[in-house]
Coordinates of C-alpha atoms and ligand atoms in Angstrom, one line a residue:
M2 CA 28.7 -19.9 5.4
A3 CA 29.6 -22.8 7.1
A4 CA 27.1 -25.8 8.2
T5 CA 25.1 -25.2 10.9
Q6 CA 24.9 -27.6 13.5
T7 CA 22.6 -26.4 16.1
L8 CA 19.2 -25.5 13.4
T9 CA 18.6 -29.8 13.1
G10 CA 15.8 -28.6 10.9
V11 CA 13.6 -26.4 9.6
L12 CA 10.0 -27.1 8.7
G13 CA 7.8 -25.3 6.8
V14 CA 3.9 -25.9 6.6
F15 CA 1.6 -24.6 4.1
A16 CA -1.3 -24.4 2.9
H17 CA -1.1 -24.9 -1.0
P18 CA 1.5 -25.3 -3.2
D19 CA 3.0 -22.3 -4.3
D20 CA 3.0 -20.4 -0.6
E21 CA 6.4 -21.8 0.3
T22 CA 7.8 -20.4 -2.8
I23 CA 6.3 -17.1 -3.0
M24 CA 6.7 -16.4 1.2
A25 CA 10.0 -18.2 1.9
G26 CA 11.6 -19.9 -1.4
G27 CA 14.4 -17.3 -1.0
T28 CA 15.3 -18.8 2.6
L29 CA 14.8 -22.2 2.2
A30 CA 17.6 -22.0 -0.7
M31 CA 19.5 -20.0 1.6
L32 CA 19.0 -22.5 4.2
H33 CA 19.6 -25.6 1.7
T34 CA 23.2 -23.8 0.8
C35 CA 24.1 -23.6 4.5
G36 CA 23.3 -27.2 4.9
V37 CA 20.5 -26.5 7.2
P38 CA 17.9 -29.5 6.5
T39 CA 15.1 -28.1 4.8
H40 CA 11.3 -29.9 5.2
I41 CA 7.5 -28.8 3.7
A42 CA 4.6 -29.7 4.5
C43 CA 1.8 -28.5 2.3
A44 CA -1.9 -29.6 3.2
T45 CA -3.7 -29.4 0.2
R46 CA -2.7 -30.3 -3.6
G47 CA -4.9 -26.7 -4.5
E48 CA -6.9 -28.7 -6.5
G49 CA -9.6 -25.5 -5.8
G50 CA -7.3 -22.6 -7.5
E51 CA -7.2 -22.1 -10.9
R52 CA -5.8 -23.9 -13.8
G53 CA -3.8 -21.4 -15.5
E54 CA -3.8 -20.1 -19.4
P55 CA -3.4 -22.0 -21.2
P56 CA -5.0 -24.6 -18.9
V57 CA -2.5 -27.3 -17.4
A58 CA -5.7 -29.7 -16.5
P59 CA -8.6 -30.4 -18.8
D60 CA -10.8 -30.0 -15.5
Q61 CA -10.7 -28.8 -12.1
T62 CA -10.5 -32.5 -11.0
A63 CA -7.2 -32.9 -12.9
L64 CA -6.0 -30.3 -11.0
G65 CA -4.6 -31.5 -8.3
P66 CA -2.1 -34.1 -9.4
V67 CA -0.4 -31.4 -11.8
R68 CA -0.1 -28.9 -9.1
E69 CA 1.5 -31.8 -6.6
A70 CA 3.7 -32.5 -9.5
E71 CA 4.3 -28.4 -9.9
L72 CA 5.4 -28.5 -5.8
R73 CA 7.5 -31.4 -6.2
C74 CA 9.9 -29.8 -9.0
A75 CA 9.4 -26.6 -6.9
A76 CA 11.1 -28.4 -3.8
E77 CA 14.2 -30.1 -5.7
A78 CA 14.7 -26.0 -7.0
L79 CA 14.6 -25.2 -3.7
G80 CA 16.7 -28.0 -2.5
V81 CA 13.9 -29.3 0.5
T82 CA 15.2 -32.4 1.9
S83 CA 11.4 -34.0 2.4
L84 CA 8.2 -32.8 0.7
T85 CA 5.0 -34.1 2.8
L86 CA 1.6 -33.5 1.3
L87 CA -1.2 -33.9 4.2
G88 CA -3.9 -34.8 1.7
Y89 CA -6.4 -32.5 2.4
V90 CA -8.9 -31.1 0.1
D91 CA -8.4 -27.6 -1.1
P92 CA -12.5 -26.2 -2.1
V93 CA -12.7 -24.6 -5.0
V94 CA -13.1 -20.9 -5.2
G95 CA -16.4 -19.4 -4.9
P96 CA -18.3 -17.8 -7.8
N97 CA -17.0 -14.2 -6.6
A98 CA -13.4 -15.1 -5.7
E99 CA -14.7 -16.4 -2.0
L100 CA -11.4 -17.7 -0.7
G101 CA -12.0 -21.0 2.1
P102 CA -10.2 -23.2 4.6
F103 CA -10.1 -27.1 4.0
A104 CA -12.3 -29.4 5.7
A105 CA -10.0 -30.4 8.8
D106 CA -10.5 -31.5 12.5
F107 CA -8.4 -28.9 14.1
D108 CA -7.0 -31.1 16.7
E109 CA -5.8 -33.7 14.2
L110 CA -4.3 -31.5 12.5
T111 CA -2.4 -29.5 15.1
A112 CA -1.1 -33.6 16.2
R113 CA 0.0 -34.3 12.3
I114 CA 2.3 -30.9 12.2
A115 CA 3.6 -31.9 15.6
D116 CA 4.6 -35.6 14.9
L117 CA 5.8 -33.8 11.3
I118 CA 8.6 -31.8 13.6
A119 CA 9.4 -34.5 15.5
G120 CA 9.8 -37.3 12.2
C121 CA 12.2 -34.4 11.1
R122 CA 13.7 -33.3 14.0
A123 CA 12.5 -29.8 13.0
N124 CA 13.6 -27.1 15.6
V125 CA 12.3 -23.8 13.9
V126 CA 8.7 -24.0 12.0
L127 CA 8.0 -21.6 9.5
A128 CA 4.3 -20.8 8.4
H129 CA 1.4 -18.3 7.7
G130 CA 0.6 -16.0 9.8
P131 CA -2.4 -15.1 11.7
D132 CA -4.3 -13.0 9.3
G133 CA -3.6 -15.2 6.5
E134 CA -1.5 -12.7 4.6
Y135 CA -4.4 -11.5 2.6
G136 CA -6.9 -12.7 4.8
H137 CA -7.3 -16.6 3.3
P138 CA -9.1 -18.7 5.9
A139 CA -6.9 -21.4 4.9
H140 CA -3.7 -19.8 5.5
R141 CA -5.3 -18.4 9.1
L142 CA -6.0 -22.1 10.0
I143 CA -2.2 -23.7 9.5
Y144 CA -1.4 -20.3 11.8
Q145 CA -3.4 -21.5 14.3
A146 CA -2.8 -25.4 14.4
V147 CA 0.6 -24.6 13.8
L148 CA 0.8 -22.4 16.8
A149 CA -1.3 -24.9 19.0
A150 CA 1.6 -27.7 17.6
V151 CA 4.5 -26.2 19.3
R152 CA 3.0 -24.7 22.5
E153 CA 1.3 -28.0 23.5
R154 CA 3.4 -30.6 21.8
A155 CA 7.0 -28.4 21.0
P156 CA 7.5 -26.3 23.1
A157 CA 11.3 -26.3 22.6
V158 CA 10.2 -25.4 18.7
V159 CA 10.9 -21.7 17.8
F160 CA 8.1 -20.6 15.4
Y161 CA 7.7 -18.2 13.1
S162 CA 5.2 -16.6 10.8
V163 CA 6.5 -15.3 7.2
A164 CA 4.9 -12.5 5.2
A165 CA 5.2 -9.7 8.2
S166 CA 4.4 -6.7 7.4
V167 CA 8.4 -4.6 6.6
P168 CA 7.0 -0.9 7.3
G169 CA 7.8 1.3 4.8
V170 CA 7.2 -1.0 1.9
E171 CA 3.6 -2.0 0.3
D172 CA 3.0 -5.8 -0.5
H173 CA -0.6 -6.9 -0.2
L174 CA 0.9 -9.5 1.2
W175 CA 1.6 -7.9 4.4
N176 CA 0.3 -9.6 7.7
A177 CA -0.9 -6.6 9.0
S178 CA -1.0 -7.3 12.6
R179 CA 2.8 -8.4 12.8
T180 CA 5.3 -6.5 12.2
A181 CA 8.6 -8.0 10.8
H182 CA 11.6 -9.1 13.4
L183 CA 13.4 -10.0 10.9
A184 CA 13.5 -9.0 6.6
L185 CA 15.6 -11.1 4.0
D186 CA 16.8 -9.6 0.6
I187 CA 17.3 -12.7 -1.2
S188 CA 19.1 -11.9 -4.1
P189 CA 21.9 -14.5 -3.8
W190 CA 19.4 -17.2 -3.5
A191 CA 17.0 -15.4 -6.2
E192 CA 17.7 -17.9 -9.0
A193 CA 16.6 -20.5 -7.2
K194 CA 13.5 -18.9 -6.5
I195 CA 13.1 -18.3 -10.0
A196 CA 13.3 -21.4 -11.0
A197 CA 10.6 -22.8 -8.0
M198 CA 8.1 -20.2 -9.5
L199 CA 8.6 -21.3 -13.1
C200 CA 8.1 -24.6 -11.9
H201 CA 4.1 -23.3 -10.5
R202 CA 2.7 -23.3 -14.2
S203 CA -1.2 -23.1 -13.4
Q204 CA 0.3 -19.9 -11.4
H205 CA 2.2 -18.0 -13.5
A206 CA -1.1 -16.1 -15.3
L207 CA -2.1 -15.5 -11.8
F208 CA 1.1 -13.9 -10.8
K209 CA 1.4 -11.9 -13.3
R210 CA -2.5 -10.6 -13.1
R211 CA -2.3 -9.4 -9.9
R212 CA 0.3 -7.1 -10.6
G213 CA -0.2 -6.7 -13.9
L214 CA 3.0 -8.2 -15.3
T215 CA 4.1 -9.6 -18.5
R216 CA 6.6 -12.1 -17.4
V217 CA 7.0 -14.3 -13.9
E218 CA 10.5 -13.8 -13.3
E219 CA 9.0 -10.1 -12.4
A220 CA 6.6 -11.7 -9.5
L221 CA 9.9 -12.3 -7.6
R222 CA 9.8 -10.6 -4.1
R223 CA 13.1 -9.9 -2.4
L224 CA 12.3 -9.2 0.3
E225 CA 11.1 -12.6 3.2
S226 CA 10.6 -11.4 6.3
F227 CA 9.4 -12.9 9.4
H228 CA 8.0 -12.8 13.1
R229 CA 8.2 -14.7 15.7
E230 CA 5.0 -16.0 17.8
W231 CA 6.4 -18.9 20.2
P232 CA 7.9 -18.1 22.0
P233 CA 6.7 -15.2 21.3
A234 CA 9.4 -12.2 21.3
G235 CA 7.4 -9.0 21.8
D236 CA 9.0 -6.2 20.8
S237 CA 12.5 -7.2 22.0
L238 CA 14.9 -8.7 18.8
P239 CA 14.6 -12.7 18.7
D240 CA 18.2 -14.0 19.9
D241 CA 17.5 -17.9 18.9
D242 CA 20.0 -19.8 16.2
F243 CA 17.5 -19.0 12.9
A244 CA 17.3 -15.3 14.4
A245 CA 21.6 -15.3 13.7
L246 CA 21.7 -17.4 10.8
L247 CA 19.4 -15.1 9.2
R248 CA 21.6 -12.4 10.0
A249 CA 24.8 -13.8 8.9
A250 CA 23.0 -13.9 5.7
G251 CA 21.8 -10.5 5.5
A252 CA 18.5 -10.0 7.4
V253 CA 17.8 -6.5 9.4
A254 CA 15.6 -5.9 12.1
P255 CA 12.8 -3.0 10.9
P256 CA 14.1 0.0 12.2
L257 CA 17.5 -0.7 10.8
F258 CA 15.5 -1.6 7.6
A259 CA 13.7 1.7 7.2
H260 CA 16.7 3.4 7.8
H261 CA 18.5 1.5 5.3
Q262 CA 15.9 1.9 3.0
K263 CA 16.3 5.8 3.6
E264 CA 20.0 5.6 2.9
E265 CA 19.6 3.9 -0.7
T266 CA 16.7 6.5 -1.9
R267 CA 18.3 9.9 -0.8
Ligands
ZN320 ZN1 -2.3 -20.7 0.1

């Protein structure tokens, strides 16, 4: 595929290291292959998360720098042009696995995201969905801040949320309130996504445990799905440059996708 002049840059905004890989790694690798500059902004260093089995850091306070290095490794594997850490601190997961948002002045977070969009000349932003995927408060906070940033400060920018529900496909990651406008089978870019997954060593035990797997590679999600949040697309199929590039890469819309699935299982 030829480089796309119309996409000046795609910025992915995520809460924790590994979110970029799990939810959009194949798409970021595809965009890089097509010559589109890609950028990642990560709000925290995931310092409140798991330390891994065996632990990759001697104690919780040492986890941040390790996960930052894991994220840099993943960004390189995905061919990302720039990586920005916003420097918020991820709270430690509570005793009953309670997840929390990082502390942030909402207006300041919004302004920083708007500055990043302008700084990297992105005309497309990818970020968490309104349900925080499986309900993560930090993911929901990023969604709200990105939506406010594009609406108030960069209305010409297109914003797609990740992990939108794909009818007929079960995944605990899907945002229940969002149906995918586009779902991409990232198989052609799986090698880069797996390489990025392997970078996130501290999370390998978690990747495997969630789905009872024995190997990290088995946790690969081959479907990455998107819902256009801004400008709102409603029930019609989006027809912007990002949608066009995704379709050229093989992405399909849900009704067609459901039909395609049925045919495959016949
Ligand atoms: Zn996360």
